[in-house]
Short mmCIF file of C-alpha atoms in Angstrom, two decimals:
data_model
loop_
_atom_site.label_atom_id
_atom_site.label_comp_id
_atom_site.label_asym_id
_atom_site.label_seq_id
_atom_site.Cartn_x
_atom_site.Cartn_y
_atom_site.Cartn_z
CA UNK A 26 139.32 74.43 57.61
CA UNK A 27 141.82 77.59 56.88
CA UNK A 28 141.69 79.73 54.08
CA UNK A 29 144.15 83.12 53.39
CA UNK A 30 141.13 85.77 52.44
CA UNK A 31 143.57 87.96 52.20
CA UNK A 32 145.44 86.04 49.43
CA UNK A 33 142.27 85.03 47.68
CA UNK A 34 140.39 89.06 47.40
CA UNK A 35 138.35 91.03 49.99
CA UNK A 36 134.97 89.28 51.27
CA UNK A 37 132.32 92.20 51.10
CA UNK A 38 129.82 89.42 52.62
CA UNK A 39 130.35 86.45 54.88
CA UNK A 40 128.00 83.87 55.66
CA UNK A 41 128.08 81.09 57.71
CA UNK A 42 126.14 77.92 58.82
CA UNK A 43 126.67 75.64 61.93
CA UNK A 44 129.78 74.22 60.93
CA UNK A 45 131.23 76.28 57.76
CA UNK A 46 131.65 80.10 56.13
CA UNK A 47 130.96 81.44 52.82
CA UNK A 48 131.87 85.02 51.54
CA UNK A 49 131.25 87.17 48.48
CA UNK A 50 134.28 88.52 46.84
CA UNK A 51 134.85 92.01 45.40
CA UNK A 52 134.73 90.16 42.54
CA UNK A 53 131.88 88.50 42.89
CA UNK A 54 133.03 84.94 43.37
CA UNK A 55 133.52 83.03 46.35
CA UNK A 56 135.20 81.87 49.07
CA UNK A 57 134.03 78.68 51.56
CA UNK A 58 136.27 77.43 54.61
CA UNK A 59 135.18 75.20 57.31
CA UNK A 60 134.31 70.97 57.42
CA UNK A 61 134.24 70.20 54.38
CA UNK A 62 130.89 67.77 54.33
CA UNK A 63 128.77 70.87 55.40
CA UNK A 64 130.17 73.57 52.70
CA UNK A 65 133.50 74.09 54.06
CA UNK A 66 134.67 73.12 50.37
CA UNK A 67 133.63 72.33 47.21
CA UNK A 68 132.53 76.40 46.73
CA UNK A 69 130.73 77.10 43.09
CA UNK A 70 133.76 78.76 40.92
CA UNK A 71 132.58 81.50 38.76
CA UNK A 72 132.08 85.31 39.47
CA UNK A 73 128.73 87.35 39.90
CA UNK A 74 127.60 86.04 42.99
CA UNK A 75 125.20 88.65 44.96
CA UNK A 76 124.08 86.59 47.65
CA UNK A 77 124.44 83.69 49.76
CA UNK A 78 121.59 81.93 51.85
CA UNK A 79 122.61 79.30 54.57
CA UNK A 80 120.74 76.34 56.13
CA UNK A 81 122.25 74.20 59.32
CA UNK A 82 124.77 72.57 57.18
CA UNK A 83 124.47 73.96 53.06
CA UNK A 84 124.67 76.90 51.50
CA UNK A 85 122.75 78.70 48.03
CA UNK A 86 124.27 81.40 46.39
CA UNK A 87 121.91 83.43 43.67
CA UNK A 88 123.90 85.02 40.83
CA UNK A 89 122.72 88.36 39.29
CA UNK A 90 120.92 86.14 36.26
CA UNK A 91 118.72 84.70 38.86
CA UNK A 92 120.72 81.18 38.43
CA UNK A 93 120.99 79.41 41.90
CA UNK A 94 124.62 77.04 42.65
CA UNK A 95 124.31 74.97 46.33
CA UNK A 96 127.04 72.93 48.24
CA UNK A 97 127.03 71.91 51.29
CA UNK A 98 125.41 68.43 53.18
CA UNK A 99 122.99 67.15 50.43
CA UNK A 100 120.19 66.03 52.95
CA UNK A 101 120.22 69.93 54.00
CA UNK A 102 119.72 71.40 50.60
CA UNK A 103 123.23 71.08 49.32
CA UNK A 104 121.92 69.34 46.20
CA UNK A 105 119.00 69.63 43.96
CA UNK A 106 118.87 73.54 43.24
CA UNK A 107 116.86 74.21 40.19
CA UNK A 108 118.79 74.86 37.21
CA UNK A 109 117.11 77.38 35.49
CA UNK A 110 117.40 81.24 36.30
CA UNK A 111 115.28 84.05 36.75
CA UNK A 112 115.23 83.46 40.39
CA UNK A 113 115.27 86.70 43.04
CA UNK A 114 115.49 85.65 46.32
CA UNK A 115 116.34 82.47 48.49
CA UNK A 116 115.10 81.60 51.97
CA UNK A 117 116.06 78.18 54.11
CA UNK A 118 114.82 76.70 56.86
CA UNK A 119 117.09 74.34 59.37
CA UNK A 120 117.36 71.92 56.59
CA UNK A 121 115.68 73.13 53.09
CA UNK A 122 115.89 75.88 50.57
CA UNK A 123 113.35 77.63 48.70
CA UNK A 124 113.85 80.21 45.55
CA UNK A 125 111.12 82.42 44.55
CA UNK A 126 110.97 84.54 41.19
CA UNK A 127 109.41 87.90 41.02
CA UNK A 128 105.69 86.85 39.52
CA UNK A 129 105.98 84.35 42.99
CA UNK A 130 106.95 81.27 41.33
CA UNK A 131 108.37 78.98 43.61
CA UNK A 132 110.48 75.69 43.93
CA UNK A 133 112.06 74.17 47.30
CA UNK A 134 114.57 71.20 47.58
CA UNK A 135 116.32 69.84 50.73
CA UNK A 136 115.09 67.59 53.38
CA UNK A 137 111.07 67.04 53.11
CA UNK A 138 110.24 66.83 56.70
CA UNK A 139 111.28 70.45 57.04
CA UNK A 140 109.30 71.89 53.27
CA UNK A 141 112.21 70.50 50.52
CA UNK A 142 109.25 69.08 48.58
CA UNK A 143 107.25 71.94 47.36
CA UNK A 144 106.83 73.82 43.57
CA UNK A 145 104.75 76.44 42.98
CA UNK A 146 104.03 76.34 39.17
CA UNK A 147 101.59 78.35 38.12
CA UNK A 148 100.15 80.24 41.38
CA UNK A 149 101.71 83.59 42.47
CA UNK A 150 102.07 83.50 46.03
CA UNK A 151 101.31 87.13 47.52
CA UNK A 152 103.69 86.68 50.43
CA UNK A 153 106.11 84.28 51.83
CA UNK A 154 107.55 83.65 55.26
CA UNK A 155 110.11 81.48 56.72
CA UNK A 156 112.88 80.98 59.63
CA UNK A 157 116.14 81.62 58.09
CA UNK A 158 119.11 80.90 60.42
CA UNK A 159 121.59 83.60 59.77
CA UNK A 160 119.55 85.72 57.45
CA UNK A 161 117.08 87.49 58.97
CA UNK A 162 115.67 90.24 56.47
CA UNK A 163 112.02 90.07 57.61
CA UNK A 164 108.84 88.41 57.18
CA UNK A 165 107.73 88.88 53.38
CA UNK A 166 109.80 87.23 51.09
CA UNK A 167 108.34 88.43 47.86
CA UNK A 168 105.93 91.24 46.49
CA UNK A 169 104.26 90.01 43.33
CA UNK A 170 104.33 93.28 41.08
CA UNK A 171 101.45 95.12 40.57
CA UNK A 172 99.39 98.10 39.38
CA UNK A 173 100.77 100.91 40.49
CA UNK A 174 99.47 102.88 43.72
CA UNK A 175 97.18 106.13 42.62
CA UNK A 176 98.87 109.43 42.94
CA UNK A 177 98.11 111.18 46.41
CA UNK A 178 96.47 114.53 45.67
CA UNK A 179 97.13 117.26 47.73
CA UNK A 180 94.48 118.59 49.76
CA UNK A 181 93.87 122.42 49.44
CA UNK A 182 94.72 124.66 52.19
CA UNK A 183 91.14 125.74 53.83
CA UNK A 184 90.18 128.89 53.20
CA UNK A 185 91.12 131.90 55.88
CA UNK A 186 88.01 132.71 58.18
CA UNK A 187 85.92 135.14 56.31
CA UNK A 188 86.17 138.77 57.91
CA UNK A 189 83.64 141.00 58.76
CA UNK A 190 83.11 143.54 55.99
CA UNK A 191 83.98 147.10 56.31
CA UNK A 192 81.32 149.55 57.51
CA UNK A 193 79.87 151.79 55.34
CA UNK A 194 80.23 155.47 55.19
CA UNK A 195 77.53 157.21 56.29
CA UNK A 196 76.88 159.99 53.14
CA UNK A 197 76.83 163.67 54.02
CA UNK A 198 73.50 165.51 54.05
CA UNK A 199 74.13 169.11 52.34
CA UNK A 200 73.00 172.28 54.31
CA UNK A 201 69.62 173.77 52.48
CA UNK A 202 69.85 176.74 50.37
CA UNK A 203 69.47 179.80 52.24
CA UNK A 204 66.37 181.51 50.86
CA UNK A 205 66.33 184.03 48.95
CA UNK A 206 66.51 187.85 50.25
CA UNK A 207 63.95 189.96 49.88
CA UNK A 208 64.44 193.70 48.12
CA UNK A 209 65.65 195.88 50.39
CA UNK A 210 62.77 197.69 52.16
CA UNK A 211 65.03 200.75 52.52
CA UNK A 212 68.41 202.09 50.98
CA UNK A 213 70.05 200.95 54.39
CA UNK A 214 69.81 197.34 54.64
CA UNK A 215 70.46 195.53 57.29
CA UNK A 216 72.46 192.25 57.21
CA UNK A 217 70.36 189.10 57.00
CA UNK A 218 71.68 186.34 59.47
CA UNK A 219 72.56 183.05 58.28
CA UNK A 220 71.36 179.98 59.12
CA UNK A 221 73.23 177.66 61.58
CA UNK A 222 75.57 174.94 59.91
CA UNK A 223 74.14 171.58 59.65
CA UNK A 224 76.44 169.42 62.30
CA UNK A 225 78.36 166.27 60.65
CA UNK A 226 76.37 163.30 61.02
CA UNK A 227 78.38 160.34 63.53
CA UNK A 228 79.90 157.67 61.69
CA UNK A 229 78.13 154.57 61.51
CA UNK A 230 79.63 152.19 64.10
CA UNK A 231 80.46 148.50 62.96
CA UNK A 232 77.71 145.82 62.29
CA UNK A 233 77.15 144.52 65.92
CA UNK A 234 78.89 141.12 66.17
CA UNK A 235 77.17 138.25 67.58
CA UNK A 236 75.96 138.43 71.12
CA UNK A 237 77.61 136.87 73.74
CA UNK A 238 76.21 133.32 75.40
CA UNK A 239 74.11 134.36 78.32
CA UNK A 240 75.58 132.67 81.07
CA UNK A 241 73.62 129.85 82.39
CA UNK A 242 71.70 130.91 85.51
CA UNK A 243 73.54 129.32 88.74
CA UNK A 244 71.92 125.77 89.81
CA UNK A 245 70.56 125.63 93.43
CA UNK A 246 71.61 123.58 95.73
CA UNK A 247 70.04 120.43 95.90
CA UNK A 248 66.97 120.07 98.41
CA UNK A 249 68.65 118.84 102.27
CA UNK A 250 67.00 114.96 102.23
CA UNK A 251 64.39 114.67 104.68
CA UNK A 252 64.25 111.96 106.56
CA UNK A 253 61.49 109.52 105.32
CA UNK A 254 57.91 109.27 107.43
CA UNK A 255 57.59 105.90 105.83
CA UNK A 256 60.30 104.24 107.45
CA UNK A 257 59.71 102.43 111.33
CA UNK A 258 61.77 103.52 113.79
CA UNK A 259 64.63 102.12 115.41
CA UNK A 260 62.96 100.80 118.42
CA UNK A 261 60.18 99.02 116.00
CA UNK A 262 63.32 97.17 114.31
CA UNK A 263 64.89 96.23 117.46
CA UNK A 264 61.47 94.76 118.70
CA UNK A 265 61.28 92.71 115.82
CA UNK A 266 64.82 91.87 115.82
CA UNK A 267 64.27 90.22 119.06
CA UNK A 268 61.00 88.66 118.10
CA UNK A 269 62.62 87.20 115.43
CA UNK A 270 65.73 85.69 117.66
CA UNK A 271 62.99 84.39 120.21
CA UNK A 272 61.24 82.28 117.14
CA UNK A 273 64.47 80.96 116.02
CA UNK A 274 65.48 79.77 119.65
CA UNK A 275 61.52 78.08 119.91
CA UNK A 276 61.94 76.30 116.38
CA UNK A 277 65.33 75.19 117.79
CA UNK A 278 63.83 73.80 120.76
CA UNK A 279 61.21 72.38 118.87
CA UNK A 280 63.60 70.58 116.80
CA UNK A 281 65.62 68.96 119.46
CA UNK A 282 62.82 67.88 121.49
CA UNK A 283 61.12 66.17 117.96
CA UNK A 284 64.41 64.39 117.46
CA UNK A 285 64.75 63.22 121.23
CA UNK A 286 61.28 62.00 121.32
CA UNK A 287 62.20 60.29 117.43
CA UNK A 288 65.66 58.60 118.53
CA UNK A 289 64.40 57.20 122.09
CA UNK A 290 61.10 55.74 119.74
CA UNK A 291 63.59 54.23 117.33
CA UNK A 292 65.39 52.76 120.51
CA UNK A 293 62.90 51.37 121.78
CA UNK A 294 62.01 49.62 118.88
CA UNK A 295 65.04 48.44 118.22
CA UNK A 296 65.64 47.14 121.79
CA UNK A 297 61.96 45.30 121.81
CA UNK A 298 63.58 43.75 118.36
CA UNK A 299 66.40 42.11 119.61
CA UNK A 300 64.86 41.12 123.00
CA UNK A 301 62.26 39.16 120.44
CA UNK A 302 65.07 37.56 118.51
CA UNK A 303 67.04 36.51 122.18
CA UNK A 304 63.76 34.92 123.10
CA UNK A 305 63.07 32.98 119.90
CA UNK A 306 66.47 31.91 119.93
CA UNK A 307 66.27 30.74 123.60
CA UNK A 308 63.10 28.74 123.03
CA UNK A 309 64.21 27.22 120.05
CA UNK A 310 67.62 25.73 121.88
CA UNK A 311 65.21 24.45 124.65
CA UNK A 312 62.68 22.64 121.88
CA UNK A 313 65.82 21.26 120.25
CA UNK A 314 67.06 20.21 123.85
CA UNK A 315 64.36 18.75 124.68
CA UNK A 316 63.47 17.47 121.62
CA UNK A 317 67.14 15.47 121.83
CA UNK A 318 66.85 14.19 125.21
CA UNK A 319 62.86 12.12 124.37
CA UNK A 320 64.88 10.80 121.24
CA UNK A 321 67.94 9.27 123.38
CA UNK A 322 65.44 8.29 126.83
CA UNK A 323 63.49 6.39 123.65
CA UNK A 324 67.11 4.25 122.61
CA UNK A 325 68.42 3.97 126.45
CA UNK A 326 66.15 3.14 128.61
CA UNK A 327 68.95 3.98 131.80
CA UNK A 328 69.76 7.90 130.03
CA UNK A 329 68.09 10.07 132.49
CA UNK A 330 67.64 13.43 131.25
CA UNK A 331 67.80 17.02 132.33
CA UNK A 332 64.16 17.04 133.41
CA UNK A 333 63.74 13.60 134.91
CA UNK A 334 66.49 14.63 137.39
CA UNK A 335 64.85 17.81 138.07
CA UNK A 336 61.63 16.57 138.82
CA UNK A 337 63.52 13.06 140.69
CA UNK A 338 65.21 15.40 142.61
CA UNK A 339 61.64 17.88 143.60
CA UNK A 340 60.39 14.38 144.49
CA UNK A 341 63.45 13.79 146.59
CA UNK A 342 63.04 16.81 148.55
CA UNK A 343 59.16 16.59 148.92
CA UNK A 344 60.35 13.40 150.28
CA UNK A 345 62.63 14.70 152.76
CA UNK A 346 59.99 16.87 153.85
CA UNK A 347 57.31 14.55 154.92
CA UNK A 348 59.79 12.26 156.50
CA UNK A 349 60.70 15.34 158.65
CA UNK A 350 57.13 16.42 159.30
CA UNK A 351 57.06 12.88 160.65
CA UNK A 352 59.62 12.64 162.87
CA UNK A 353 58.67 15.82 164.85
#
């Protein structure tokens, strides 16, 4: 959309969602350009607009009675704005609005999924957060009024470090009277001398002030170590170093020799195993063998089996052998 601001008064404000701007007038009133489904158009008329508050695609403006006017797509908040006033501030999310009044009553419209279904009635919310899109004036929302805070009394200077007082004067001592003379012992009288002056008295030097910290006598080195008596020496350690290796090496030995003696033992065993199992296998094919060849000489009387012709043929050859031992 297009619209001549210059024709129409001076925005001191402009707004804007994702697809539209508002602006606030000199005047007060507004101005709204962009597509027109999502508050491009369709602008509240009136004057004493302060403020405008923008979701994705709708826009709120608050007037200075604390009525609320909205526009915009109504699934984002562009409808359903309470109509009553007293309202002082407006926050959206992408798709929802939410006025709040200064005692923290609240009431939301716009699309539920993102908080258009929520009234606060009767509870005072303390503070109120939310993500505005293009107006980002903090964190709290409202401040519910309260007592006020107590006035801050100002702390007193300290007092200056008290000074040491003044010394005291030490008071004069008068000189004695100088006795008095005795008549003359003759009409020439000699001059009596006078007594020495009293010196002054020193003036009274000022009230010590408070000693000085001794200094701390100097710590001695610490003691060199010495080596400890209790300890074996190297050569002990090395001794049973190497006793240690040698028992190692004979449990080692040990070891192999137990597990030699333990495999060939469980080879033998095994071996004398299947050597029993060859020969029960053996003579149980020569039982059956046998076994089948008295069953079939018992039904045919010309079958000659595998141990007739073994011993016909020993018989043969003991035979052969006499009828040799004959001939010669």
């Amino acid at each position: 959309g297009f619209i001549d601001v210059a024709a129409n008064g001076r925005c001191t404000q402009v707004f804007s969602n994702e697809y539209a701007f508002a602006c606030i007038t000199i005047e007060g009133k507004i101005l709204a350009w962009g597509d027109v489904t999502y508050g491009g158009a369709r602008a509240p008329q009136g004057s004493n607009f302060v403020s405008i508050t923008a979701s994705a695609s709708a826009f709120c403006a608050l007037r200075t009675d604390g009525s609320l006017s909205a526009w915009g797509e109504a699934s984002a908040g562009g409808f359903g704005a309470p109509s009553d006033s007293g309202y002082t501030q407006v926050r959206s999310t992408r798709s929802a609005f939410c006025a709040f009044k200064s005692n923290g009553v609240a009431k939301c419209w716009g699309n539920r999924a993102n908080g258009g279904e929520a009234t606060f009635g009767q509870q005072s919310l303390a503070r109120v957060s939310s993500w505005d899109i293009h107006l980002r004036t903090g964190s709290t929302a409202i401040l519910p009024p309260g007592p006020p805070p107590p006035p801050i009394t100002p702390t007193p200077p300290a007092p200056p470090p008290a000074s040491p007082p003044p010394p005291s004067p030490t008071p004069q001592v008068p000189p004695p009277p100088s006795p008095p003379s005795s008549p003359p012992m003759n009409p020439s009288p000699s001059p009596m001398p006078s007594p020495p002056p009293v010196p002054p008295s020193p003036p009274s030097s000022p009230p010590p002030s408070s000693p000085p910290p001794s200094p701390s006598p100097p710590q001695s080195p610490p003691p060199p170590l010495q080596p400890n008596s209790s300890a074996p020496p190297a050569s002990s350690l090395l001794s049973s170093d190497g006793e240690n290796v040698s028992l190692s090496v004979a449990a080692l030995a040990v070891v192999i020799v137990v597990s030699s003696i333990f495999g060939a033992v469980l080879l033998c065993v095994v071996a004398a195993i299947i050597i029993i199992i060859m020969r029960k296998c053996y003579k149980n094919r020569m039982d059956f063998k046998a076994t089948r060849e008295r069953r079939r000489a018992q039904t045919d009387p010309l079958f000659v089996g595998d141990s007739d012709r073994r011993r016909t043929e020993k018989q043969a050859e003991q035979l052969e052998a006499s009828v040799n031992a004959y001939n010669l």
